[in-house]
PDB file of C-alpha atoms in Angstrom:
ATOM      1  CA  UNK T 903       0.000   0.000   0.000  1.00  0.00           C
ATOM      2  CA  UNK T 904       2.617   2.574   0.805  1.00  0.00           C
ATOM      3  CA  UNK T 905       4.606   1.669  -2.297  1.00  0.00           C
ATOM      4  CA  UNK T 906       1.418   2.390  -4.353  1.00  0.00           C
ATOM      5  CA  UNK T 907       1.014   5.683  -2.534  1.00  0.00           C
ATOM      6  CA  UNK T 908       4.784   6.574  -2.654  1.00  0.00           C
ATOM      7  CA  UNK T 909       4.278   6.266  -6.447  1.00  0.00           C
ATOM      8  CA  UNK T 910       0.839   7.428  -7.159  1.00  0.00           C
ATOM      9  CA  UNK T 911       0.371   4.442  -9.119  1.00  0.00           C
ATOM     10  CA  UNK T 912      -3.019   3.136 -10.202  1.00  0.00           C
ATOM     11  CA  UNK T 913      -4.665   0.699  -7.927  1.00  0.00           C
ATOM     12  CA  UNK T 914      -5.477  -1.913 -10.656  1.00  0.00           C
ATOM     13  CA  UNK T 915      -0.882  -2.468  -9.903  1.00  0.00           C
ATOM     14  CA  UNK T 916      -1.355  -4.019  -6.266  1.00  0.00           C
ATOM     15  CA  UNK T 917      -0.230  -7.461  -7.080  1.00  0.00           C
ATOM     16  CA  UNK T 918       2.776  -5.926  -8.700  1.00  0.00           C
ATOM     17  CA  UNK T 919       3.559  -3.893  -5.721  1.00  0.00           C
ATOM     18  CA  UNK T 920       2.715  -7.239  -3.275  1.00  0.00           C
ATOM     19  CA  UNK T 921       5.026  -9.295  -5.754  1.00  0.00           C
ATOM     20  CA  UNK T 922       7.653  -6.585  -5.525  1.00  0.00           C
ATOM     21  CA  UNK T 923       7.425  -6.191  -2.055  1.00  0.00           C
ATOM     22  CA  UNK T 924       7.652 -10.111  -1.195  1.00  0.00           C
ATOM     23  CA  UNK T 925      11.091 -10.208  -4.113  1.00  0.00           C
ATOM     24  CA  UNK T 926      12.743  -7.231  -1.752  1.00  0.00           C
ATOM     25  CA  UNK T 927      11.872  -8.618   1.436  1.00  0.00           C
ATOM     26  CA  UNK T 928      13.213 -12.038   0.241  1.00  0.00           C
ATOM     27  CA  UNK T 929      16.733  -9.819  -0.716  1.00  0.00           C
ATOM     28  CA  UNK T 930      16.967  -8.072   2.402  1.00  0.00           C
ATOM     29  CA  UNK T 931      15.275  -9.254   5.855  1.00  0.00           C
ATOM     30  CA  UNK T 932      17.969 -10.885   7.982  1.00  0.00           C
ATOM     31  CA  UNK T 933      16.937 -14.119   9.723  1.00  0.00           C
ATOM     32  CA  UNK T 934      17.477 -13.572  13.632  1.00  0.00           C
ATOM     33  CA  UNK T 935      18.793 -17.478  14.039  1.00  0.00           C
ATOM     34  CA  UNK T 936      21.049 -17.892  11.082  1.00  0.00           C
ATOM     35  CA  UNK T 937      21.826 -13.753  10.479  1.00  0.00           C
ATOM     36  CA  UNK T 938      21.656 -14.340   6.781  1.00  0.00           C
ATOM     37  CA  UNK T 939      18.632 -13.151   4.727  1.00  0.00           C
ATOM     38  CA  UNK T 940      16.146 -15.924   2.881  1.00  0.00           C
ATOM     39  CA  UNK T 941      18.083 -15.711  -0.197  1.00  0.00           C
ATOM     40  CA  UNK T 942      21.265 -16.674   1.435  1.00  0.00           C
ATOM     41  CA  UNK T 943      19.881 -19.538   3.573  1.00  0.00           C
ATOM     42  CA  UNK T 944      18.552 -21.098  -0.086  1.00  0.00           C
ATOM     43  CA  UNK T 945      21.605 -20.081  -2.691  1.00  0.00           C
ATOM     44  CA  UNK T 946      24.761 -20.520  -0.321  1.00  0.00           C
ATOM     45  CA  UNK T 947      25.282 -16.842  -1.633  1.00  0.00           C
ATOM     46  CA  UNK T 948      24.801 -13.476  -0.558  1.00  0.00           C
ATOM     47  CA  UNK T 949      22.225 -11.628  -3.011  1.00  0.00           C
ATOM     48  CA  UNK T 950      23.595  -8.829  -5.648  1.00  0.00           C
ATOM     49  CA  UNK T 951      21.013  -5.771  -5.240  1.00  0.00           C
ATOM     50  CA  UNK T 952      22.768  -3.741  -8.104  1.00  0.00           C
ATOM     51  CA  UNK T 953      19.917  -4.602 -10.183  1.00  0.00           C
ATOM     52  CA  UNK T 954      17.301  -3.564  -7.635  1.00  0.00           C
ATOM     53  CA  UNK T 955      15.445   0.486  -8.976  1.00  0.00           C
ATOM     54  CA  UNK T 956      12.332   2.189  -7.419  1.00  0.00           C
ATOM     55  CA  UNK T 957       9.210   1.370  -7.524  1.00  0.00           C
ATOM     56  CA  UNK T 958       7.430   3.380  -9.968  1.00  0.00           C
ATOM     57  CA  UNK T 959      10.192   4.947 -11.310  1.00  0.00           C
ATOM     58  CA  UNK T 960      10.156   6.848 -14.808  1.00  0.00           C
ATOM     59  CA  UNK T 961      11.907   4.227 -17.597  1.00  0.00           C
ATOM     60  CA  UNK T 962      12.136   4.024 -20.840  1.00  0.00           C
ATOM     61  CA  UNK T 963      12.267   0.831 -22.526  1.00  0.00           C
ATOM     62  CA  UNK T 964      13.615  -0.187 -25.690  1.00  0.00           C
ATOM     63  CA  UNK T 965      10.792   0.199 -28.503  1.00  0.00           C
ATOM     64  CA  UNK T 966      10.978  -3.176 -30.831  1.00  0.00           C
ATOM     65  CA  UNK T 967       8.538  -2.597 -33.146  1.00  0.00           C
ATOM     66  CA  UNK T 968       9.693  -3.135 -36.508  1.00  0.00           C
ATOM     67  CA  UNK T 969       7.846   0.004 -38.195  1.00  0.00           C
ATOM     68  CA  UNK T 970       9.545   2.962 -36.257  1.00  0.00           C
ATOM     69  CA  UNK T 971      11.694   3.980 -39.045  1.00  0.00           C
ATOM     70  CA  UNK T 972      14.144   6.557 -39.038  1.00  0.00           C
ATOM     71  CA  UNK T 973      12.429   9.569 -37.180  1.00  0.00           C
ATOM     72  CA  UNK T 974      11.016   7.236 -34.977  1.00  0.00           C
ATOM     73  CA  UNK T 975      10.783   6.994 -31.189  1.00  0.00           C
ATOM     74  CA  UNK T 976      13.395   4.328 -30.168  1.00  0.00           C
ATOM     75  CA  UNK T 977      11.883   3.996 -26.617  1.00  0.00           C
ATOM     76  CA  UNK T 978       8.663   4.489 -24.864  1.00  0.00           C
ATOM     77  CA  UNK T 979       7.517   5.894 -21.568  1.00  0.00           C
ATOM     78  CA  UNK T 980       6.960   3.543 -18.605  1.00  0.00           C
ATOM     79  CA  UNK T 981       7.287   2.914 -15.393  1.00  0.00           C
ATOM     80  CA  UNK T 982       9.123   0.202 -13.443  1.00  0.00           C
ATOM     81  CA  UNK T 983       6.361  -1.894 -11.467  1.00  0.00           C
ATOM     82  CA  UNK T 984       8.687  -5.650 -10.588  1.00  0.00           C
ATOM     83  CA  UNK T 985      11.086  -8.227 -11.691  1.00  0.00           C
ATOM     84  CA  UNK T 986      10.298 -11.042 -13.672  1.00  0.00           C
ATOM     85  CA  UNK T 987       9.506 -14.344 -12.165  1.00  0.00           C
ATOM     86  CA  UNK T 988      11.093 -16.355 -14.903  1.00  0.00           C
ATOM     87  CA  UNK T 989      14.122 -14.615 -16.045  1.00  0.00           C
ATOM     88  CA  UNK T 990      16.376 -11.528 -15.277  1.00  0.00           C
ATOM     89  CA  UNK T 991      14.194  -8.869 -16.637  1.00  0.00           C
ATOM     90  CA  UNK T 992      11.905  -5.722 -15.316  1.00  0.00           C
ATOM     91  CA  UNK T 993       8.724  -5.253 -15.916  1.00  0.00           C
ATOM     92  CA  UNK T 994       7.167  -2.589 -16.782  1.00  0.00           C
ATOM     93  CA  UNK T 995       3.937  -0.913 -17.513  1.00  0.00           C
ATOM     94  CA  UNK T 996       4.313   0.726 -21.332  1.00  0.00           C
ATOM     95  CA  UNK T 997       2.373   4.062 -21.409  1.00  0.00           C
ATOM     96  CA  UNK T 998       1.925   3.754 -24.982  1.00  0.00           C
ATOM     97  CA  UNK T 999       0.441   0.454 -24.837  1.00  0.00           C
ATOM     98  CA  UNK T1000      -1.305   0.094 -21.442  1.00  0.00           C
ATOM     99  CA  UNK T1001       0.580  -3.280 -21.231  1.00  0.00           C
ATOM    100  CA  UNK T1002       2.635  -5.162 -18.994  1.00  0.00           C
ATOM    101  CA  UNK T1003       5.551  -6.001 -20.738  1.00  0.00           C
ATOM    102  CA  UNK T1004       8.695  -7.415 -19.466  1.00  0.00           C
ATOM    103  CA  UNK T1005      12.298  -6.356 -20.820  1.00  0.00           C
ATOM    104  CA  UNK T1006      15.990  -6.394 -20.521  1.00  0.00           C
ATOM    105  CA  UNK T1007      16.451  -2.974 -22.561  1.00  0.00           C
ATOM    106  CA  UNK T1008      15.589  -0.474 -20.822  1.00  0.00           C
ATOM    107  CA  UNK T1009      16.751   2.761 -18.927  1.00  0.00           C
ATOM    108  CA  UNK T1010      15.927   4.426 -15.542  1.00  0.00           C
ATOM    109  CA  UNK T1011      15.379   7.809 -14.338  1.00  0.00           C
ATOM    110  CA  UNK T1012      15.100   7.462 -10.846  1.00  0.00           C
ATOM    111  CA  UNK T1013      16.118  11.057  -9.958  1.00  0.00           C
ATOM    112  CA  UNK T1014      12.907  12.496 -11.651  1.00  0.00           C
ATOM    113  CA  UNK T1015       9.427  12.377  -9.820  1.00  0.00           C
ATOM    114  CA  UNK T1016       7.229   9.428  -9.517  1.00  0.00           C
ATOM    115  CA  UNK T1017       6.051   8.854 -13.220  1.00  0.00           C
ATOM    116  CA  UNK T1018       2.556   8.068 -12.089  1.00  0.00           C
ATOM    117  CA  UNK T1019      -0.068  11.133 -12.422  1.00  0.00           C
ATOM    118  CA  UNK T1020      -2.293  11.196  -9.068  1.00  0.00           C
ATOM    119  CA  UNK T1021      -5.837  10.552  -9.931  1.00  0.00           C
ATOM    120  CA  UNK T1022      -7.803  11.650  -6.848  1.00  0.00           C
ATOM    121  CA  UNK T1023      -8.729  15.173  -5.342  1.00  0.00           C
ATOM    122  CA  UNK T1024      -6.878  13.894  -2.393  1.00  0.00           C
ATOM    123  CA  UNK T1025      -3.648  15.912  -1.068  1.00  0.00           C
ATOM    124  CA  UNK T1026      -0.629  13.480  -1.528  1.00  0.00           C
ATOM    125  CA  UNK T1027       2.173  12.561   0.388  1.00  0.00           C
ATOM    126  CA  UNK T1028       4.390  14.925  -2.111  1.00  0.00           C
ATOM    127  CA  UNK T1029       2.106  17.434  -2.094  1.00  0.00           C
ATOM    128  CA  UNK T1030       1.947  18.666   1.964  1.00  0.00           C
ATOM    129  CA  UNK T1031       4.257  21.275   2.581  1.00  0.00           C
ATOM    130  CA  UNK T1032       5.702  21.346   5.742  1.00  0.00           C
ATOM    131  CA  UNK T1033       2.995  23.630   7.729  1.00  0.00           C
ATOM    132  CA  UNK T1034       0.341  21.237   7.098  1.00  0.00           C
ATOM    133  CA  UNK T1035       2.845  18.483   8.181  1.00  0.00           C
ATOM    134  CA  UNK T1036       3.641  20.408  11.721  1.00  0.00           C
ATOM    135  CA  UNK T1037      -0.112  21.240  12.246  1.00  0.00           C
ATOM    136  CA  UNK T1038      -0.726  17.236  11.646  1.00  0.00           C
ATOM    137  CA  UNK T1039       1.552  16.983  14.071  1.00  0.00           C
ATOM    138  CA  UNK T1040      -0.124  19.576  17.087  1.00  0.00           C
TER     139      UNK T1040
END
């Protein structure tokens, strides 16, 4: 839930935030008994995280349509939303397309905003400014 609001992504992406969620958590939480996270205890091996970007993130990946010609857009908008299940790509929900796709080829912008749009009325968590956060607070 607070990845989703982090992001302002669309609530029809929950499982991909759960499934997200569940491949950090496997990554990261330490195991009181053995002090070695889940991965660990099941690969022998301590887990590379280079690979690991933020949920919701601006990317663009690789456009491999065959009819973009020469003037055409080599990449399309998205936004990062997981990791594949099955092989070492992201995945990725294509602007253009509305569509899950997943993909090696692609680039991140993490340093920009969230790339989803908020849809409700509702103030966000980006959006209080720090009076409203101290009169929360009173």
């Amino acid at each position: 839930r607070t990845m989703l609001i982090f992001s302002c992504a669309p609530l029809f992406l929950w499982a991909e935030a759960i499934a997200t969620a569940c491949f950090i958590q496997n990554l990261s939480i330490i195991h009181r008994r053995f002090n070695k996270t889940a991965y660990e205890l099941i690969n022998g091996r301590k887990p590379d995280i280079s690979f690991l970007h933020v949920f919701g993130a601006l990317c663009y990946p690789k456009n491999d349509r065959e009819d973009i010609g020469k003037l055409g857009a080599k990449g399309d908008i998205g936004f990062f939303i997981g990791y594949s299940a099955d092989s070492c790509a992201y995945r990725v929900y294509n602007r253009r397309t509305k569509k899950l796709i997943e993909t090696m080829n692609v680039s991140f912008d993490e340093l920009s905003t969230m790339a989803f749009e908020q849809r409700s009325s509702k103030p966000g968590l980006n959006s209080m400014t720090s009076a409203q956060n101290n009169n929360h607070l009173k």
